Amino acid sequence: MKTFLLIGSVVLGGLVGLLALALGLTLLAGLIAFVVMGVRSPSKLTMLLRMAWANLLASRINLVIGGLIAGGTVVFVVLGSLVSSLNDSMARSVVGSVAGNIQIYSAKSKDDVALYGNMGGEPDLTAMTTFPAIKEALEKHPNVKTVVPMGVSGAVITPGNVVDRALERLRALYRAKQGDVVPALKDVPADELAQRIDAQKSHVRQIIKVLNADAQKAAAILADKALEPEVAQALARVSSDEFWTGFDADPFDALEFLENNIAPQVTDAQMLFLRYLGTDLDRFQDSFDRMEIIDGARVPNGQRGFLIAKFLYEEQMKLKNARRLDKINTARTLNERKIATDEELQRFVKENRSQTRDIVLQLDAIKTKTAVELLQAELGVAETDLSALLTRFFDMTDETFDRRYAFFYEKLAPLVELYRVRVGDTLTIKAFSRGGAIQSVNVKVYGTFAFKGLEKSPLAGATSLMDLMSFRDLYGYLTADKLEELKEIKQATGAKEISRDNAEAELFGGDSQATIVAEATPGIIDADKELTGAARKLRNEDLIRRVYTSEEINSGVVLNAAVVLKDPSKTARTLEELRELSDREGLGLKAVSWQQAAGLLGQIITGFSIILLLSVLVIFFVAGIVINNAMMMATMQRTAMIGTLRAIGAQRALVLGMVLLEAVTLGFVFGLGGIALGALVVQLFHAIGIPAWNDYAYFFFSGPKLRPDLSPTNLGVAIGIIFGVTYVATLVPAFIATRVSPLRAMQADT
Amino acid sequence: MANSIVSIREVVKEYHLGQTVVPALRGVNLEVERGEFLSIAGPSGSGKTTLLNLIGCVDTATRGIVEVAGKDTAKLSERALTSLRLDTIGFIFQSFNLVSVLTVFQNVEFPLLLQNRLGANERKARVMQLLEQVGLATHAKHRPNELSGGQRQRVAVARALVTEPLIVLADEPTANLDSKTGQAIIDLMRSLNQQKGTTFIFSTHDFKVMEHANAVVRLADGKVLARETPQEAVQHVLGRREAAAEASVGAP
Ligand SMILES: Nc1ncnc2c1ncn2[C@@H]1O[C@H](COP(=O)(O)OP(=O)(O)O)[C@@H](O)[C@H]1O
Ligand SMILES: [Mg+2]
């Protein structure tokens, strides 16, 4: 992809260059022939101009050609300004979100940095081990504002399914009842605990009921879809009243049975890929003005924490029914689409009607009752089955949508969990090193964020933010905490001096390149679950609350870093200077512009520009051919006149000059007209703004509206191309005009 | 001979239409003296236009010698022929051939601009003087399509004479005009011929026009039948017509 684009742009650049050269040469040759041979005096030139000017409006063909030139110019100016505005706004978004103006990474890296990922996954970057020194060296450059350390990695998370969560809560409640310390339930009195246990139990029974119904339905439709005997047995057992009356006798045993036999039957636990950027969050949040906290709050200074990308949060973590309602709502209000006529919206409605289980499973007995009552009142029916009620409720039309949409968020949403991960939850992210050791980090989700202008970008919106400490832990590098841990290991084992490399090997079981798996445990942190041996002392809660100093954050490895400049207009020069600086001081860095660093996103921008450039070339190519034809016709129509001029003593060169001058005048007048009109259109677009009609447009526009700006270079290029195209298109007709015989004058009939 | 401004000797002109050869002139000899007001007469297809084209250096002979203003046209390049046309020959066309997008003044000025010898003021004076002589000074700023046929041909006369050429060629200059206007154009040409001594060679098949010439060259089938006085020529044409009339009466 990258090489293809590179070759493409080189070839294109070469072609354009050749074309420009050919153009320049013919222009020069034409001018010489024109001035030296044909037109040797200013008065002759004036006369020819007069003829050209008079011809301009006299001939209908000229008006057609002029119209074409003007039209082509308008298209060129408008498209050109659109492309450059798109580029500019994308640049602003990319630079202001993650990339900074320049990205640096280790020169030893196998791949190039790709901030938004690459086709083949994450690039393989070699870590920079002396970041504080690098940062210090770079920040001495007068144009460098700050250097923000980074690293990108990813994990697959499987947020526990409804059963898992319900069982986990139940387990926590029983443990609290039994006297264990459960932080989330610390201040809950005993009688309330008992109540909650009952409610939670009835929720689990509710879930089992739904599962039973599902199983019967499946069996009724397809014989071979019937449950395996063991599962059927297990289901029968947990559906029985005996199981529940005997529950409290050994709650943990019962829970384990449910966990092992029932939870796997609920398949809503979708695997979710979580890509995150580990960074110095303080500096990041201060340096990138495009970043906006949407839900929750920013991570407190110096602390560990996680911010989920809002796009991902909405697209992947939100309750599907709610997500679909949002989509319908946006389509209706922003894009004026109608359920009645829009197939996609009809599909959403259909899916919402059939997929009510996600909601039903979430509700315990009390909430189910509330929901049934609410829906009965809203729909004015006596139906008592929640699933049936929801199906009816989600059967929305253009007439009922707005009311039900409001109802959903006001009344139903408070009863369910809208997101699989909530702000305030703690994500447990586990890393399995190649050696098999598990590395696990707990990070608190402080909120969600988006980058202004990239809100709808699936690429930019796929990357969440994580503090650098947790990132290093997971990636498999030494951090301050790990050093402490190492000391303990040493004391405990009385081991020899552990070198840094060995330490890593001990910690991660060898190769530090880690495959990472994460799991979310909403709300409740089981402090003892993952920690073993010498690490036990370092409780996750401690880590979560610990405040790190700037030195601690910086000292340690980073994969790449964004260099934010004071004056972005000098990016190219600063880039050169930073490269020199790295060579001089032996920093071993590679420095690339944000475009390059943006990887896939950068390629999309370039690809988009190339497509537009190509279409402009095609437009002018076609226009050139049409102009050529029209000029040919115009010449044929005027052979009598040309013959007359030749008879009374005009040389061939003068005829050549006359036709070319006429074309150039045509190009000038209508080209300028087109430029004026194009500029007007662009200004108009700027004033009203072009609304993004869908998510792709939003992405390319870097926001809800695109306000294109006129650029002088654009206008200059437009003028140049118009002259060139008109001129080249006229060369052949002009040559043919010089071949008209003076005898044609004698045959004239006008 | 030495005084001849146009000298045509044993000229043959053949047109090639695919395989067939159309002989338009078949061994023509003609000498034209300075200051003559010469008419070339003959029925349609007799070769009048062809002969004028050769004299006007817009075409070249198949065989024989065409000398214009002492120059053998066969030996001149395309560029040199064009220069010769510009400097020594003025053209008046049957269809006037004015440049429609230019004004009367600009049309007349055009050859002067091509010559590029006079300054703007002299040019203007010359153009206005000629427009005066053809009686169109008041129409200088008009466009050709605002003028009558006679007026247009007078503009063409002014254009042909503005460079003070040695020879003015006119191929059937009155053919597109009514007879009264045609007479007026011939009168104008004649008076300019007498004033300036410019040689005029014009073709016509109208004997009323022929009458104004000081000599008539009668062509038929690409050959010169005679060089005679207008009276003789008219007589001849009329005589032939009478003979034709008698023949038709005598027929049953
Ligand atoms: N371009 C040409 N191609 C072929 N034949 C031509 C051409 N011009 C003239 N002729 C022929 O040459 C002969 C003389 O024509 P022309 O000089 O036009 O006669 P006139 O002007 O007396 O009518 C005619 O037979 C005519 O058909
Ligand atoms: Mg003729």
CSV table of N, CA and C in Angstrom, one decimal, chain A residues 429-513:
chain,number,residue,atom,x,y,z
A,429,ILE,N,-6.1,-5.5,33.0
A,429,ILE,CA,-5.5,-5.8,31.7
A,429,ILE,C,-4.3,-6.8,32.0
A,430,LYS,N,-4.4,-8.0,31.3
A,430,LYS,CA,-3.4,-9.0,31.6
A,430,LYS,C,-2.5,-9.2,30.4
A,431,ALA,N,-1.3,-9.3,30.7
A,431,ALA,CA,-0.3,-9.6,29.6
A,431,ALA,C,0.3,-10.9,29.8
A,432,PHE,N,0.3,-11.7,28.7
A,432,PHE,CA,1.0,-13.0,28.7
A,432,PHE,C,2.3,-12.8,28.0
A,433,SER,N,3.4,-13.0,28.6
A,433,SER,CA,4.7,-12.9,27.9
A,433,SER,C,4.9,-14.2,27.2
A,434,ARG,N,5.9,-14.3,26.3
A,434,ARG,CA,6.1,-15.5,25.6
A,434,ARG,C,6.5,-16.7,26.5
A,435,GLY,N,7.1,-16.3,27.6
A,435,GLY,CA,7.6,-17.3,28.5
A,435,GLY,C,6.4,-17.9,29.3
A,436,GLY,N,5.2,-17.2,29.2
A,436,GLY,CA,4.1,-17.7,29.9
A,436,GLY,C,3.7,-17.0,31.1
A,437,ALA,N,4.5,-16.1,31.6
A,437,ALA,CA,4.2,-15.4,32.9
A,437,ALA,C,3.1,-14.4,32.6
A,438,ILE,N,2.2,-14.2,33.5
A,438,ILE,CA,1.2,-13.3,33.3
A,438,ILE,C,1.6,-11.9,34.0
A,439,GLN,N,1.4,-10.9,33.2
A,439,GLN,CA,1.6,-9.6,33.8
A,439,GLN,C,0.2,-8.9,33.8
A,440,SER,N,-0.1,-8.4,34.9
A,440,SER,CA,-1.5,-7.8,35.0
A,440,SER,C,-1.4,-6.5,35.6
A,441,VAL,N,-2.2,-5.6,35.1
A,441,VAL,CA,-2.3,-4.2,35.6
A,441,VAL,C,-3.7,-3.8,35.7
A,442,ASN,N,-4.0,-3.2,36.8
A,442,ASN,CA,-5.4,-2.6,37.0
A,442,ASN,C,-5.3,-1.1,36.7
A,443,VAL,N,-6.2,-0.6,35.9
A,443,VAL,CA,-6.3,0.8,35.7
A,443,VAL,C,-7.7,1.3,35.8
A,444,LYS,N,-7.8,2.4,36.4
A,444,LYS,CA,-9.2,2.9,36.5
A,444,LYS,C,-9.6,3.7,35.3
A,445,VAL,N,-10.8,3.6,34.9
A,445,VAL,CA,-11.3,4.3,33.7
A,445,VAL,C,-11.8,5.6,34.3
A,446,TYR,N,-11.2,6.7,33.9
A,446,TYR,CA,-11.6,8.0,34.4
A,446,TYR,C,-12.6,8.7,33.5
A,447,GLY,N,-12.6,8.3,32.3
A,447,GLY,CA,-13.6,8.9,31.4
A,447,GLY,C,-13.4,8.5,30.0
A,448,THR,N,-14.1,9.2,29.1
A,448,THR,CA,-14.0,9.0,27.7
A,448,THR,C,-13.5,10.3,27.0
A,449,PHE,N,-12.9,10.2,25.9
A,449,PHE,CA,-12.4,11.4,25.2
A,449,PHE,C,-12.5,11.2,23.7
A,450,ALA,N,-12.4,12.4,23.1
A,450,ALA,CA,-12.4,12.4,21.6
A,450,ALA,C,-11.5,13.5,21.1
A,451,PHE,N,-11.0,13.4,19.9
A,451,PHE,CA,-10.2,14.4,19.3
A,451,PHE,C,-11.1,15.3,18.5
A,452,LYS,N,-11.2,16.6,18.7
A,452,LYS,CA,-12.0,17.4,17.9
A,452,LYS,C,-11.7,17.2,16.4
A,453,GLY,N,-12.7,17.1,15.6
A,453,GLY,CA,-12.5,16.9,14.2
A,453,GLY,C,-12.3,15.4,13.8
A,454,LEU,N,-11.9,14.6,14.8
A,454,LEU,CA,-11.8,13.2,14.4
A,454,LEU,C,-12.8,12.3,15.2
A,455,GLU,N,-13.8,13.0,15.7
A,455,GLU,CA,-14.8,12.3,16.5
A,455,GLU,C,-15.4,11.1,15.8
A,456,LYS,N,-15.5,11.2,14.4
A,456,LYS,CA,-16.2,10.1,13.7
A,456,LYS,C,-15.1,9.2,13.0
A,457,SER,N,-13.9,9.4,13.3
A,457,SER,CA,-12.9,8.6,12.6
A,457,SER,C,-12.7,7.3,13.3
A,458,PRO,N,-13.0,6.2,12.5
A,458,PRO,CA,-12.9,4.9,13.1
A,458,PRO,C,-11.4,4.6,13.5
A,459,LEU,N,-10.5,5.2,12.7
A,459,LEU,CA,-9.1,5.0,13.0
A,459,LEU,C,-8.7,5.7,14.3
A,460,ALA,N,-8.9,7.0,14.3
A,460,ALA,CA,-8.5,7.8,15.5
A,460,ALA,C,-9.3,7.4,16.7
A,461,GLY,N,-10.5,7.0,16.4
A,461,GLY,CA,-11.5,6.7,17.5
A,461,GLY,C,-11.3,5.3,18.1
A,462,ALA,N,-10.3,4.6,17.5
A,462,ALA,CA,-10.1,3.2,18.0
A,462,ALA,C,-9.0,3.1,19.1
A,463,THR,N,-8.3,4.3,19.3
A,463,THR,CA,-7.2,4.3,20.2
A,463,THR,C,-7.6,4.9,21.6
A,464,SER,N,-7.5,4.2,22.6
A,464,SER,CA,-7.7,4.8,24.0
A,464,SER,C,-6.4,5.3,24.6
A,465,LEU,N,-6.5,5.9,25.7
A,465,LEU,CA,-5.3,6.4,26.3
A,465,LEU,C,-5.0,5.8,27.7
A,466,MET,N,-3.7,5.6,27.9
A,466,MET,CA,-3.3,4.9,29.2
A,466,MET,C,-2.1,5.6,29.7
A,467,ASP,N,-1.9,5.6,31.0
A,467,ASP,CA,-0.7,6.2,31.5
A,467,ASP,C,0.5,5.4,31.2
A,468,LEU,N,1.6,6.1,31.2
A,468,LEU,CA,2.9,5.4,30.7
A,468,LEU,C,3.3,4.3,31.6
A,469,MET,N,3.0,4.4,32.9
A,469,MET,CA,3.5,3.4,33.9
A,469,MET,C,2.8,2.1,33.6
A,470,SER,N,1.5,2.1,33.5
A,470,SER,CA,0.8,0.9,33.2
A,470,SER,C,1.2,0.3,31.9
A,471,PHE,N,1.4,1.3,30.9
A,471,PHE,CA,1.8,0.8,29.6
A,471,PHE,C,3.1,0.0,29.6
A,472,ARG,N,4.1,0.6,30.4
A,472,ARG,CA,5.4,-0.1,30.5
A,472,ARG,C,5.2,-1.4,31.2
A,473,ASP,N,4.4,-1.4,32.2
A,473,ASP,CA,4.2,-2.7,32.9
A,473,ASP,C,3.7,-3.8,31.9
A,474,LEU,N,2.7,-3.4,31.1
A,474,LEU,CA,2.1,-4.3,30.2
A,474,LEU,C,3.0,-4.7,29.1
A,475,TYR,N,3.8,-3.7,28.6
A,475,TYR,CA,4.6,-3.9,27.5
A,475,TYR,C,5.8,-4.8,27.8
A,476,GLY,N,6.1,-4.7,29.1
A,476,GLY,CA,7.2,-5.6,29.6
A,476,GLY,C,8.5,-4.9,29.8
A,477,TYR,N,8.4,-3.7,30.4
A,477,TYR,CA,9.6,-2.9,30.7
A,477,TYR,C,9.7,-2.5,32.1
A,478,LEU,N,10.8,-2.2,32.5
A,478,LEU,CA,11.0,-1.9,33.9
A,478,LEU,C,10.4,-0.5,34.3
A,479,THR,N,9.7,-0.5,35.4
A,479,THR,CA,9.2,0.8,35.9
A,479,THR,C,9.7,0.9,37.3
A,480,ALA,N,9.4,2.1,37.9
A,480,ALA,CA,9.8,2.3,39.3
A,480,ALA,C,9.2,1.2,40.2
A,481,ASP,N,7.9,0.9,39.9
A,481,ASP,CA,7.3,-0.1,40.8
A,481,ASP,C,8.0,-1.5,40.6
A,482,LYS,N,8.3,-1.8,39.4
A,482,LYS,CA,8.9,-3.1,39.2
A,482,LYS,C,10.3,-3.2,39.8
A,483,LEU,N,11.0,-2.1,39.8
A,483,LEU,CA,12.3,-2.1,40.5
A,483,LEU,C,12.2,-2.5,42.0
A,484,GLU,N,11.1,-1.9,42.6
A,484,GLU,CA,10.9,-2.1,44.0
A,484,GLU,C,10.5,-3.6,44.1
A,485,GLU,N,9.7,-4.1,43.2
A,485,GLU,CA,9.3,-5.5,43.3
A,485,GLU,C,10.6,-6.4,43.2
A,486,LEU,N,11.5,-6.0,42.2
A,486,LEU,CA,12.7,-6.8,42.0
A,486,LEU,C,13.5,-6.9,43.3
A,487,LYS,N,13.6,-5.7,44.0
A,487,LYS,CA,14.3,-5.7,45.2
A,487,LYS,C,13.8,-6.8,46.2
A,488,GLU,N,12.4,-6.8,46.2
A,488,GLU,CA,11.8,-7.8,47.1
A,488,GLU,C,12.1,-9.2,46.7
A,489,ILE,N,12.1,-9.4,45.4
A,489,ILE,CA,12.4,-10.8,44.9
A,489,ILE,C,13.8,-11.2,45.3
A,490,LYS,N,14.7,-10.2,45.2
A,490,LYS,CA,16.1,-10.4,45.5
A,490,LYS,C,16.2,-10.8,47.0
A,491,GLN,N,15.5,-10.0,47.8
A,491,GLN,CA,15.6,-10.2,49.3
A,491,GLN,C,15.1,-11.6,49.6
A,492,ALA,N,13.9,-11.9,49.0
A,492,ALA,CA,13.2,-13.1,49.3
A,492,ALA,C,14.0,-14.3,48.9
A,493,THR,N,14.6,-14.2,47.7
A,493,THR,CA,15.4,-15.4,47.3
A,493,THR,C,16.8,-15.4,47.6
A,494,GLY,N,17.3,-14.2,48.2
A,494,GLY,CA,18.7,-14.1,48.5
A,494,GLY,C,19.6,-14.2,47.3
A,495,ALA,N,19.0,-13.8,46.1
A,495,ALA,CA,19.7,-14.1,44.9
A,495,ALA,C,20.8,-13.2,44.6
A,496,LYS,N,21.6,-13.6,43.6
A,496,LYS,CA,22.7,-12.8,43.2
A,496,LYS,C,22.2,-11.4,42.6
A,497,GLU,N,23.1,-10.6,42.4
A,497,GLU,CA,22.8,-9.3,41.8
A,497,GLU,C,22.0,-9.5,40.5
A,498,ILE,N,20.9,-8.9,40.3
A,498,ILE,CA,20.2,-9.1,39.1
A,498,ILE,C,20.4,-8.0,38.1
A,499,SER,N,20.9,-8.3,37.0
A,499,SER,CA,21.1,-7.2,36.0
A,499,SER,C,19.8,-6.8,35.4
A,500,ARG,N,19.8,-5.7,34.8
A,500,ARG,CA,18.5,-5.2,34.3
A,500,ARG,C,17.9,-6.1,33.3
A,501,ASP,N,18.7,-6.6,32.4
A,501,ASP,CA,18.1,-7.6,31.4
A,501,ASP,C,17.6,-8.8,32.0
A,502,ASN,N,18.4,-9.3,33.0
A,502,ASN,CA,18.0,-10.6,33.6
A,502,ASN,C,16.7,-10.3,34.4
A,503,ALA,N,16.6,-9.1,35.0
A,503,ALA,CA,15.4,-8.8,35.8
A,503,ALA,C,14.2,-8.9,34.9
A,504,GLU,N,14.3,-8.4,33.8
A,504,GLU,CA,13.2,-8.4,32.9
A,504,GLU,C,12.8,-9.8,32.5
A,505,ALA,N,13.8,-10.6,32.3
A,505,ALA,CA,13.6,-12.0,31.9
A,505,ALA,C,12.9,-12.7,33.1
A,506,GLU,N,13.3,-12.4,34.3
A,506,GLU,CA,12.7,-13.0,35.5
A,506,GLU,C,11.3,-12.6,35.6
A,507,LEU,N,11.1,-11.3,35.4
A,507,LEU,CA,9.7,-10.8,35.5
A,507,LEU,C,8.8,-11.3,34.5
A,508,PHE,N,9.2,-11.4,33.3
A,508,PHE,CA,8.3,-11.7,32.2
A,508,PHE,C,8.6,-13.0,31.6
A,509,GLY,N,9.5,-13.8,32.2
A,509,GLY,CA,9.7,-15.1,31.6
A,509,GLY,C,10.4,-15.1,30.3
A,510,GLY,N,11.3,-14.2,30.1
A,510,GLY,CA,12.0,-14.2,28.8
A,510,GLY,C,11.7,-13.0,27.9
A,511,ASP,N,11.5,-13.3,26.7
A,511,ASP,CA,11.3,-12.3,25.7
A,511,ASP,C,10.3,-11.3,26.2
A,512,SER,N,10.6,-10.0,26.0
A,512,SER,CA,9.7,-9.0,26.6
A,512,SER,C,8.6,-8.6,25.6
A,513,GLN,N,8.7,-9.1,24.4
A,513,GLN,CA,7.6,-8.8,23.5
A,513,GLN,C,6.3,-9.6,24.0
